[in-house]
Structures are given as structure tokens and as C-alpha cells.
Phi, psi and omega in degrees: 000137181291172187291313189293318167291339189291307190292339182291289193314319182272001151264343152293314153330297203275352185257340167295337171298311190305305178306314182293325172292294186291341177281344190286308168328299187289310225289308161002304181293290227253325183217171174253116161306138164268157189308299161333318193266325185276317182305315181317298172280347155320305210274345185302174202244127184310334196289304193300317184291339176273324179303316179280346161272346162270035168200043160294340195273330185282330208269105165230357158212187201295328200271339160292350160263331174321303194277352160275286196302329144315294187309328196275352171279299182326278197327304188285311184295325181306297171310331180273342197276309178309342194253337174285346183280324195294337225257323168289344170248040180262000000 
């Protein structure tokens, strides 16, 4: 890998970490996140983080937060299953 690629990947990783920290901070102001909740946030993809940010106004309780995480998980599972289905019927 060249220096430019390493630099770009470092910037992307730093931006992702920054978004997660900001999201944790905002959510902790609204509700008390558990360590498990914080770990879940740390494992989210960039796309998942962006989706949670878009519905942040809907998250007022831990139950709301868990519902959003479940929706993301369900969406991923449907996408994976649809992809597998489309490949298996070619």
C-alpha cells in the first residue's frame, strides 16, 4: 500500500470513530447506554451509523434504541437472504 492509501484509510477510520463517539455522547444525553449498547455502536458499519443518525430524533428510550438496532439487523439479514436467493436461482 502506498502512503496516500494508508493516509486515506486512516482518515476514514478516524471519521468513523468520531461519528461513533459523537453518537454515543448524544445518546448518553438522552438515555443511559449500557456497556453492551456502547459495544454494539462500536461494531456498526458506516452505513448503519448514518441510518441511526437519520432516526436519532425517534430514539428517546433504550427500547427505541434497541428497536433501531433490530431494524438494522433485520434489514441486513433480508438483504443477505435476498442476495443468496438470487445467486442460488441463476
